[in-house]
């Protein structure tokens, strides 16, 4: 009899069951226990538990997943005490890289890097993001990315666009032309807000990261993250000024440029829902609907498009985001089997169908996404030629969650990009 977990049953629906059945036929872990720790709690834990239930069904192993709001601290303590789980789910690569360098992670099986490069959209980007130096200085693949967050989105009101006859811009040149057209029509193109309490400034770092990927190469972006490309390099200053083209022009921003730093990011998209519109566009990540007015239907009341690349710079379709990765912290046959399970489309589709999940896996059936909005975001990921992780999250905390935030507030309130970049670089130099 076909087994069911949650609302799903083996062999039913749009899921990719063939490869799952092959995996089940080839894998017997009866009596083994697999321990996993990660950041998912509450509703997210309930969703991943269903994904794990199908692994248990296929292999005979027992999975014990524990989620923690203090995962980053907990995993370091456990690993150093010799009591680490078999697998850890890291919310970002920085900590995983640190633990790999300390010898607290085990490299993934040979051939996994090649598999990821071939089977993930922008596959080499995911290999690079999961590859770290071990204690001997040798680079190997330690991280397998699973759940992805997407940042490269512009939110807009379809009704407002239709009324004015505006088309969705497909290039950065188009986006700038649309911005200018909206002003010519007597309207305000953008809502931008950097306010976030003690974290004020962080939304601007996302803008600058987006622009780094659209005016410079992925290699420049990577060098910037590690400070091999200094913050005050002309390439970085150019990216800051690209953000400034949008954010520091009084005509382009709701409330004028001076309001950008003072407007809370949670309130900043509200202009999209005003009649007449307070603004026509808002660049923000896939989480922002949580702060839209109650009852808002994505795809009807508000929608999104890919934050486009320059046509004339030949840099493909870069995507900025974040994501979680699995890494082996205490090797076992079951841990290796779980990585193999995560290669299966169904290991992604089972969470896709529950909502709140995007994947870079190119083999999944997009029809399993919970709704059209998620499917459209998944399509943006699937068409990416380059994926890069949020740079400020990878920089030293004093920079990425300190000087960079503060510097962007200074910039939008009147300081020039060159002096702001120089001050951030001085802070970075002081760390060395």
Tab-separated table of C-alpha atoms in Angstrom:
chain	number	residue	atom	x	y	z
A	1	UNK	CA	0.000	0.000	0.000
A	2	UNK	CA	1.344	3.486	-0.920
A	3	UNK	CA	2.452	5.426	2.143
A	4	UNK	CA	1.160	8.930	2.921
A	5	UNK	CA	2.719	11.716	4.962
A	6	UNK	CA	0.885	14.981	5.384
A	7	UNK	CA	-1.189	15.508	2.245
A	8	UNK	CA	1.152	13.524	0.011
A	9	UNK	CA	1.200	9.903	-1.106
A	10	UNK	CA	3.920	8.030	-2.997
A	11	UNK	CA	2.951	7.736	-6.647
A	12	UNK	CA	0.329	10.492	-6.588
A	13	UNK	CA	0.305	14.091	-7.786
A	14	UNK	CA	2.817	15.948	-9.957
A	15	UNK	CA	5.835	14.796	-7.945
A	16	UNK	CA	8.856	13.093	-9.492
A	17	UNK	CA	8.343	9.666	-7.912
A	18	UNK	CA	10.389	7.553	-10.364
A	19	UNK	CA	13.808	8.578	-9.071
A	20	UNK	CA	12.482	8.401	-5.495
A	21	UNK	CA	11.490	4.763	-6.009
A	22	UNK	CA	14.911	3.979	-7.503
A	23	UNK	CA	16.554	5.567	-4.456
A	24	UNK	CA	14.319	3.552	-2.118
A	25	UNK	CA	15.107	0.285	-3.928
A	26	UNK	CA	18.853	0.957	-3.681
A	27	UNK	CA	19.040	2.222	-0.079
A	28	UNK	CA	18.547	0.170	3.078
A	29	UNK	CA	19.358	1.910	6.367
A	30	UNK	CA	17.033	-0.118	8.569
A	31	UNK	CA	17.750	0.458	12.249
A	32	UNK	CA	19.977	3.503	11.692
A	33	UNK	CA	19.250	6.903	13.212
A	34	UNK	CA	20.126	10.148	11.441
A	35	UNK	CA	20.416	13.305	13.567
A	36	UNK	CA	20.032	16.743	11.987
A	37	UNK	CA	20.144	20.228	13.526
A	38	UNK	CA	19.087	23.423	11.797
A	39	UNK	CA	17.382	26.810	12.060
A	40	UNK	CA	13.870	25.677	11.095
A	41	UNK	CA	11.339	25.774	13.918
A	42	UNK	CA	7.536	25.938	14.152
A	43	UNK	CA	5.767	25.854	10.796
A	44	UNK	CA	9.043	25.385	8.918
A	45	UNK	CA	9.950	22.389	11.061
A	46	UNK	CA	6.536	20.854	10.352
A	47	UNK	CA	7.189	21.198	6.630
A	48	UNK	CA	10.702	19.730	6.671
A	49	UNK	CA	9.477	16.877	8.897
A	50	UNK	CA	7.260	15.747	6.007
A	51	UNK	CA	10.255	15.814	3.644
A	52	UNK	CA	12.178	13.712	6.176
A	53	UNK	CA	9.277	11.277	6.604
A	54	UNK	CA	9.607	10.250	2.977
A	55	UNK	CA	13.352	9.687	3.489
A	56	UNK	CA	12.484	7.428	6.417
A	57	UNK	CA	9.944	5.619	4.251
A	58	UNK	CA	12.487	5.069	1.486
A	59	UNK	CA	15.429	3.949	3.626
A	60	UNK	CA	14.114	2.494	6.872
A	61	UNK	CA	16.234	4.971	8.832
A	62	UNK	CA	14.881	7.102	11.642
A	63	UNK	CA	15.418	10.876	11.314
A	64	UNK	CA	15.660	13.135	14.359
A	65	UNK	CA	15.540	16.787	13.280
A	66	UNK	CA	15.870	19.473	15.955
A	67	UNK	CA	15.384	23.140	15.163
A	68	UNK	CA	16.805	26.017	17.169
A	69	UNK	CA	16.591	29.798	17.092
A	70	UNK	CA	20.168	29.741	18.402
A	71	UNK	CA	21.425	27.250	15.836
A	72	UNK	CA	24.666	29.118	15.074
A	73	UNK	CA	25.797	29.043	18.694
A	74	UNK	CA	24.466	25.548	19.371
A	75	UNK	CA	26.240	23.859	16.466
A	76	UNK	CA	29.642	25.304	17.349
A	77	UNK	CA	29.311	24.169	20.971
A	78	UNK	CA	28.146	20.690	19.943
A	79	UNK	CA	30.865	20.238	17.317
A	80	UNK	CA	33.672	21.296	19.655
A	81	UNK	CA	32.311	19.019	22.373
A	82	UNK	CA	32.278	16.041	19.997
A	83	UNK	CA	28.489	15.754	20.163
A	84	UNK	CA	27.545	17.203	16.778
A	85	UNK	CA	24.545	15.811	14.861
A	86	UNK	CA	25.219	13.883	11.662
A	87	UNK	CA	24.083	16.817	9.548
A	88	UNK	CA	23.732	20.546	10.142
A	89	UNK	CA	21.617	22.983	8.124
A	90	UNK	CA	23.457	26.297	7.912
A	91	UNK	CA	21.484	29.489	7.167
A	92	UNK	CA	24.499	30.996	5.386
A	93	UNK	CA	27.938	29.892	4.156
A	94	UNK	CA	30.147	31.949	6.468
A	95	UNK	CA	29.784	29.772	9.553
A	96	UNK	CA	30.059	26.583	7.491
A	97	UNK	CA	33.309	27.847	5.974
A	98	UNK	CA	34.693	28.641	9.449
A	99	UNK	CA	33.823	25.176	10.716
A	100	UNK	CA	35.322	23.499	7.643
A	101	UNK	CA	38.592	25.354	8.261
A	102	UNK	CA	38.579	24.037	11.843
A	103	UNK	CA	38.104	20.456	10.661
A	104	UNK	CA	34.564	20.265	12.044
A	105	UNK	CA	32.920	19.388	8.703
A	106	UNK	CA	33.375	16.401	6.389
A	107	UNK	CA	33.694	16.977	2.618
A	108	UNK	CA	30.827	15.678	0.494
A	109	UNK	CA	31.335	12.613	-1.681
A	110	UNK	CA	33.538	12.863	-4.750
A	111	UNK	CA	31.471	13.787	-7.792
A	112	UNK	CA	28.942	15.878	-5.847
A	113	UNK	CA	30.401	19.159	-7.113
A	114	UNK	CA	30.074	17.987	-10.703
A	115	UNK	CA	26.511	16.861	-10.027
A	116	UNK	CA	25.534	20.267	-8.593
A	117	UNK	CA	27.194	22.118	-11.481
A	118	UNK	CA	25.164	20.082	-13.965
A	119	UNK	CA	21.818	19.905	-12.151
A	120	UNK	CA	21.336	23.310	-10.486
A	121	UNK	CA	20.521	26.490	-12.382
A	122	UNK	CA	23.674	28.662	-12.273
A	123	UNK	CA	25.212	25.439	-10.964
A	124	UNK	CA	28.826	26.569	-10.685
A	125	UNK	CA	27.683	29.430	-8.417
A	126	UNK	CA	26.285	26.866	-5.955
A	127	UNK	CA	29.460	24.794	-6.122
A	128	UNK	CA	31.532	27.889	-5.354
A	129	UNK	CA	29.251	28.880	-2.448
A	130	UNK	CA	29.583	25.393	-0.907
A	131	UNK	CA	33.347	25.020	-1.431
A	132	UNK	CA	35.641	25.882	1.481
A	133	UNK	CA	39.189	25.358	2.654
A	134	UNK	CA	39.688	22.492	5.067
A	135	UNK	CA	42.199	22.538	7.927
A	136	UNK	CA	44.929	21.567	5.450
A	137	UNK	CA	44.105	24.519	3.197
A	138	UNK	CA	42.694	22.283	0.462
A	139	UNK	CA	39.415	23.422	-1.094
A	140	UNK	CA	36.610	20.865	-1.215
A	141	UNK	CA	32.812	20.869	-1.490
A	142	UNK	CA	31.286	20.834	1.996
A	143	UNK	CA	27.848	22.413	1.487
A	144	UNK	CA	24.779	21.260	-0.452
A	145	UNK	CA	22.277	24.087	-0.914
A	146	UNK	CA	18.610	23.331	-0.400
A	147	UNK	CA	16.094	26.108	0.369
A	148	UNK	CA	16.763	29.402	-1.419
A	149	UNK	CA	15.607	32.970	-0.733
A	150	UNK	CA	15.298	35.381	-3.658
A	151	UNK	CA	16.108	39.075	-3.438
A	152	UNK	CA	16.203	40.292	-7.051
A	153	UNK	CA	12.547	41.333	-7.248
A	154	UNK	CA	10.708	44.558	-8.039
A	155	UNK	CA	7.147	44.717	-6.696
A	156	UNK	CA	4.496	46.743	-8.509
A	157	UNK	CA	0.741	47.265	-8.833
A	158	UNK	CA	-0.599	45.594	-12.003
A	159	UNK	CA	-3.678	47.849	-11.948
A	160	UNK	CA	-1.554	51.007	-11.754
A	161	UNK	CA	0.733	49.802	-14.562
A	162	UNK	CA	-2.258	48.898	-16.728
A	163	UNK	CA	-3.926	52.250	-16.160
A	164	UNK	CA	-0.807	54.117	-17.263
A	165	UNK	CA	0.053	51.693	-20.061
A	166	UNK	CA	3.445	50.766	-18.630
A	167	UNK	CA	5.233	47.590	-19.749
A	168	UNK	CA	7.334	45.361	-17.508
A	169	UNK	CA	10.965	46.394	-18.087
A	170	UNK	CA	13.202	43.589	-19.332
A	171	UNK	CA	16.549	45.387	-19.062
A	172	UNK	CA	18.089	47.904	-16.677
A	173	UNK	CA	17.998	50.405	-19.531
A	174	UNK	CA	14.237	49.829	-19.746
A	175	UNK	CA	13.862	50.178	-15.965
A	176	UNK	CA	15.638	53.537	-15.956
A	177	UNK	CA	13.592	54.718	-18.922
A	178	UNK	CA	10.386	53.688	-17.137
A	179	UNK	CA	11.521	55.552	-14.013
A	180	UNK	CA	11.984	58.698	-16.077
A	181	UNK	CA	8.673	58.172	-17.897
A	182	UNK	CA	6.750	57.905	-14.622
A	183	UNK	CA	8.226	61.231	-13.506
A	184	UNK	CA	7.312	62.810	-16.859
A	185	UNK	CA	3.757	61.604	-16.252
A	186	UNK	CA	3.706	63.502	-12.972
A	187	UNK	CA	3.960	60.428	-10.768
A	188	UNK	CA	6.539	58.979	-8.326
A	189	UNK	CA	8.362	55.825	-9.485
A	190	UNK	CA	9.842	54.344	-6.320
A	191	UNK	CA	9.199	53.629	-2.664
A	192	UNK	CA	12.436	53.044	-0.750
A	193	UNK	CA	12.877	52.762	3.015
A	194	UNK	CA	16.037	51.947	4.954
A	195	UNK	CA	14.650	52.153	8.494
A	196	UNK	CA	14.997	49.032	10.623
A	197	UNK	CA	15.712	50.109	14.197
A	198	UNK	CA	19.272	49.207	15.159
A	199	UNK	CA	19.719	47.609	11.716
A	200	UNK	CA	18.775	50.766	9.765
A	201	UNK	CA	20.545	50.831	6.419
A	202	UNK	CA	20.467	47.152	5.526
A	203	UNK	CA	17.946	47.481	2.627
A	204	UNK	CA	20.447	49.763	0.869
A	205	UNK	CA	23.155	47.099	1.101
A	206	UNK	CA	20.876	44.817	-0.952
A	207	UNK	CA	20.515	47.537	-3.586
A	208	UNK	CA	24.295	47.986	-3.798
A	209	UNK	CA	24.838	44.220	-4.002
A	210	UNK	CA	22.324	44.033	-6.855
A	211	UNK	CA	24.180	46.805	-8.643
A	212	UNK	CA	27.577	45.192	-8.073
A	213	UNK	CA	26.266	42.169	-9.992
A	214	UNK	CA	24.892	44.365	-12.790
A	215	UNK	CA	27.871	46.640	-13.435
A	216	UNK	CA	30.750	44.334	-12.448
A	217	UNK	CA	31.706	40.705	-12.968
A	218	UNK	CA	30.867	37.904	-10.504
A	219	UNK	CA	34.608	37.680	-9.812
A	220	UNK	CA	34.656	41.346	-8.802
A	221	UNK	CA	31.711	40.695	-6.486
A	222	UNK	CA	33.532	37.786	-4.842
A	223	UNK	CA	36.695	39.866	-4.426
A	224	UNK	CA	34.632	42.675	-2.854
A	225	UNK	CA	33.146	40.258	-0.300
A	226	UNK	CA	36.645	39.281	0.878
A	227	UNK	CA	38.066	42.825	0.539
A	228	UNK	CA	40.491	41.712	-2.160
A	229	UNK	CA	38.619	44.393	-4.106
A	230	UNK	CA	38.689	47.306	-1.633
A	231	UNK	CA	35.441	49.030	-0.716
A	232	UNK	CA	36.798	52.309	-2.095
A	233	UNK	CA	37.678	50.809	-5.478
A	234	UNK	CA	36.064	52.719	-8.375
A	235	UNK	CA	34.061	49.582	-9.272
A	236	UNK	CA	32.369	49.579	-5.868
A	237	UNK	CA	31.845	53.332	-5.905
A	238	UNK	CA	30.171	52.946	-9.299
A	239	UNK	CA	27.753	50.368	-7.858
A	240	UNK	CA	26.898	52.672	-4.939
A	241	UNK	CA	26.223	55.491	-7.387
A	242	UNK	CA	23.971	53.194	-9.442
A	243	UNK	CA	21.869	52.783	-6.304
A	244	UNK	CA	22.039	56.522	-5.832
A	245	UNK	CA	20.607	57.107	-9.314
A	246	UNK	CA	17.344	55.735	-7.944
A	247	UNK	CA	17.478	56.690	-4.260
A	248	UNK	CA	18.976	60.177	-4.127
A	249	UNK	CA	16.764	61.897	-6.703
A	250	UNK	CA	13.859	63.722	-5.046
A	251	UNK	CA	11.652	63.158	-8.085
A	252	UNK	CA	12.212	59.403	-8.098
A	253	UNK	CA	11.386	58.511	-4.498
A	254	UNK	CA	8.188	58.811	-2.500
A	255	UNK	CA	8.676	61.580	0.071
A	256	UNK	CA	11.869	62.739	-1.610
A	257	UNK	CA	15.422	61.498	-1.094
A	258	UNK	CA	15.583	62.701	2.516
A	259	UNK	CA	12.741	60.359	3.480
A	260	UNK	CA	14.605	57.234	2.351
A	261	UNK	CA	16.696	56.863	5.499
A	262	UNK	CA	13.787	57.609	7.829
A	263	UNK	CA	11.103	55.402	6.269
A	264	UNK	CA	10.828	51.980	7.896
A	265	UNK	CA	11.398	49.196	5.379
A	266	UNK	CA	8.216	47.467	6.592
A	267	UNK	CA	6.151	50.550	5.788
A	268	UNK	CA	7.964	51.513	2.587
A	269	UNK	CA	5.874	49.440	0.121
A	270	UNK	CA	2.608	51.013	1.313
A	271	UNK	CA	2.592	53.486	-1.576
A	272	UNK	CA	1.927	50.616	-3.989
A	273	UNK	CA	-1.501	50.178	-2.411
A	274	UNK	CA	-2.579	53.830	-2.236
A	275	UNK	CA	-5.116	55.397	-4.603
A	276	UNK	CA	-3.742	57.270	-6.443
A	277	UNK	CA	-0.438	55.335	-6.165
A	278	UNK	CA	2.152	56.793	-3.823
A	279	UNK	CA	4.733	54.967	-5.928
A	280	UNK	CA	4.810	52.428	-8.740
A	281	UNK	CA	7.734	50.164	-7.795
A	282	UNK	CA	9.486	48.743	-4.737
A	283	UNK	CA	12.635	46.599	-4.819
A	284	UNK	CA	12.630	44.043	-2.033
A	285	UNK	CA	13.131	40.335	-1.373
A	286	UNK	CA	10.578	37.543	-1.519
A	287	UNK	CA	9.642	37.980	2.163
A	288	UNK	CA	8.107	41.460	1.814
A	289	UNK	CA	4.470	40.308	1.270
A	290	UNK	CA	4.424	39.632	5.033
A	291	UNK	CA	4.243	43.427	5.423
A	292	UNK	CA	1.638	44.122	2.732
A	293	UNK	CA	-1.889	45.148	3.827
A	294	UNK	CA	-3.982	42.293	5.182
A	295	UNK	CA	-5.812	40.429	2.451
A	296	UNK	CA	-3.379	41.404	-0.324
A	297	UNK	CA	-3.302	38.773	-3.078
A	298	UNK	CA	0.057	38.456	-4.828
A	299	UNK	CA	-0.538	38.148	-8.565
A	300	UNK	CA	-3.661	40.297	-8.401
A	301	UNK	CA	-3.327	43.285	-6.039
A	302	UNK	CA	0.456	43.317	-6.368
A	303	UNK	CA	2.956	41.428	-8.488
A	304	UNK	CA	6.704	41.367	-9.178
A	305	UNK	CA	9.272	41.151	-11.922
A	306	UNK	CA	12.973	40.295	-12.051
A	307	UNK	CA	15.238	43.235	-11.165
A	308	UNK	CA	16.808	43.346	-14.617
A	309	UNK	CA	20.390	43.374	-15.826
A	310	UNK	CA	21.981	45.819	-18.254
A	311	UNK	CA	21.613	44.673	-21.825
A	312	UNK	CA	24.858	46.329	-22.908
A	313	UNK	CA	27.116	44.826	-20.212
A	314	UNK	CA	26.801	41.166	-21.192
A	315	UNK	CA	26.704	39.875	-17.591
A	316	UNK	CA	23.844	37.435	-18.127
A	317	UNK	CA	21.016	37.252	-15.587
A	318	UNK	CA	22.543	37.590	-12.116
A	319	UNK	CA	20.374	36.828	-9.091
A	320	UNK	CA	21.012	37.917	-5.515
A	321	UNK	CA	19.687	35.955	-2.586
A	322	UNK	CA	20.398	33.726	0.348
A	323	UNK	CA	19.824	30.109	1.245
A	324	UNK	CA	20.371	27.170	3.556
A	325	UNK	CA	22.919	24.429	3.038
A	326	UNK	CA	23.345	20.929	4.426
A	327	UNK	CA	26.792	19.885	5.653
A	328	UNK	CA	28.060	16.716	7.321
A	329	UNK	CA	29.148	17.314	10.915
A	330	UNK	CA	29.356	13.648	12.012
A	331	UNK	CA	29.756	11.285	9.043
A	332	UNK	CA	27.637	8.161	8.654
A	333	UNK	CA	26.076	6.114	5.866
A	334	UNK	CA	22.751	7.749	6.633
A	335	UNK	CA	24.260	11.242	6.368
A	336	UNK	CA	25.661	10.421	2.935
A	337	UNK	CA	22.298	8.936	1.914
A	338	UNK	CA	20.529	12.136	2.964
A	339	UNK	CA	22.735	14.174	0.613
A	340	UNK	CA	21.832	11.681	-2.131
A	341	UNK	CA	18.150	12.116	-1.228
A	342	UNK	CA	18.496	15.899	-1.543
A	343	UNK	CA	19.633	15.382	-5.124
A	344	UNK	CA	16.183	13.962	-5.920
A	345	UNK	CA	13.615	16.419	-7.304
A	346	UNK	CA	10.992	15.065	-4.901
A	347	UNK	CA	13.026	16.132	-1.841
A	348	UNK	CA	12.463	19.693	-3.048
A	349	UNK	CA	8.982	19.256	-4.501
A	350	UNK	CA	7.571	18.023	-1.185
A	351	UNK	CA	8.370	21.381	0.437
A	352	UNK	CA	7.584	23.392	-2.704
A	353	UNK	CA	4.034	22.019	-2.523
A	354	UNK	CA	3.686	23.179	1.091
A	355	UNK	CA	4.693	26.768	0.271
A	356	UNK	CA	7.509	29.023	1.409
A	357	UNK	CA	10.206	27.179	-0.509
A	358	UNK	CA	12.282	27.979	-3.597
A	359	UNK	CA	14.963	25.791	-5.131
A	360	UNK	CA	17.740	26.072	-7.705
A	361	UNK	CA	17.329	22.375	-8.607
A	362	UNK	CA	16.743	22.373	-12.370
A	363	UNK	CA	15.059	18.961	-12.371
A	364	UNK	CA	11.996	19.762	-10.259
A	365	UNK	CA	8.503	19.932	-11.681
A	366	UNK	CA	7.473	23.614	-11.333
A	367	UNK	CA	3.834	22.503	-11.250
A	368	UNK	CA	4.411	21.367	-7.656
A	369	UNK	CA	4.933	24.937	-6.417
A	370	UNK	CA	2.162	25.897	-3.992
A	371	UNK	CA	0.978	28.857	-6.078
A	372	UNK	CA	1.727	30.850	-9.232
A	373	UNK	CA	3.702	33.471	-7.313
A	374	UNK	CA	6.126	30.875	-5.953
A	375	UNK	CA	6.368	29.280	-9.393
A	376	UNK	CA	7.226	32.646	-10.962
A	377	UNK	CA	9.964	33.217	-8.387
A	378	UNK	CA	11.216	29.703	-9.024
A	379	UNK	CA	11.377	30.540	-12.728
A	380	UNK	CA	13.584	33.561	-11.999
A	381	UNK	CA	15.937	31.267	-10.089
A	382	UNK	CA	15.866	28.678	-12.855
A	383	UNK	CA	16.847	31.287	-15.461
A	384	UNK	CA	19.710	32.748	-13.423
A	385	UNK	CA	23.140	32.556	-15.006
A	386	UNK	CA	24.861	33.663	-11.796
A	387	UNK	CA	23.702	33.433	-8.183
A	388	UNK	CA	25.449	35.306	-5.438
A	389	UNK	CA	24.814	35.294	-1.717
A	390	UNK	CA	24.019	38.503	0.148
A	391	UNK	CA	27.463	40.123	0.468
A	392	UNK	CA	26.859	41.919	3.756
A	393	UNK	CA	26.047	38.558	5.373
A	394	UNK	CA	29.424	37.197	4.243
A	395	UNK	CA	31.534	40.184	5.271
A	396	UNK	CA	32.890	40.538	8.818
A	397	UNK	CA	30.059	41.594	11.121
A	398	UNK	CA	31.654	44.964	11.867
A	399	UNK	CA	31.494	45.766	8.156
A	400	UNK	CA	28.457	43.946	6.746
A	401	UNK	CA	26.237	44.617	9.764
A	402	UNK	CA	27.890	47.845	10.837
A	403	UNK	CA	29.936	50.201	8.682
A	404	UNK	CA	28.133	49.228	5.461
A	405	UNK	CA	24.699	49.889	6.978
A	406	UNK	CA	25.758	53.209	8.503
A	407	UNK	CA	27.599	54.293	5.373
A	408	UNK	CA	24.522	53.815	3.223
A	409	UNK	CA	22.481	56.018	5.559
A	410	UNK	CA	25.187	58.686	5.263
A	411	UNK	CA	25.107	58.330	1.487
A	412	UNK	CA	21.357	58.759	1.022
A	413	UNK	CA	21.379	61.750	3.389
A	414	UNK	CA	23.975	63.662	1.390
A	415	UNK	CA	27.491	62.231	1.674
A	416	UNK	CA	29.206	61.372	-1.607
A	417	UNK	CA	29.853	57.754	-2.558
A	418	UNK	CA	33.626	58.107	-2.650
A	419	UNK	CA	33.932	59.420	0.922
A	420	UNK	CA	31.439	56.848	2.259
A	421	UNK	CA	33.309	54.009	0.568
A	422	UNK	CA	36.590	55.349	1.931
A	423	UNK	CA	35.266	55.402	5.480
A	424	UNK	CA	34.011	51.816	5.194
A	425	UNK	CA	37.412	50.730	3.858
A	426	UNK	CA	39.147	52.449	6.771
A	427	UNK	CA	37.025	50.394	9.164
A	428	UNK	CA	37.947	47.226	7.276
A	429	UNK	CA	41.652	48.126	7.356
A	430	UNK	CA	41.380	48.573	11.116
A	431	UNK	CA	40.255	44.946	11.486
A	432	UNK	CA	43.525	43.624	10.012
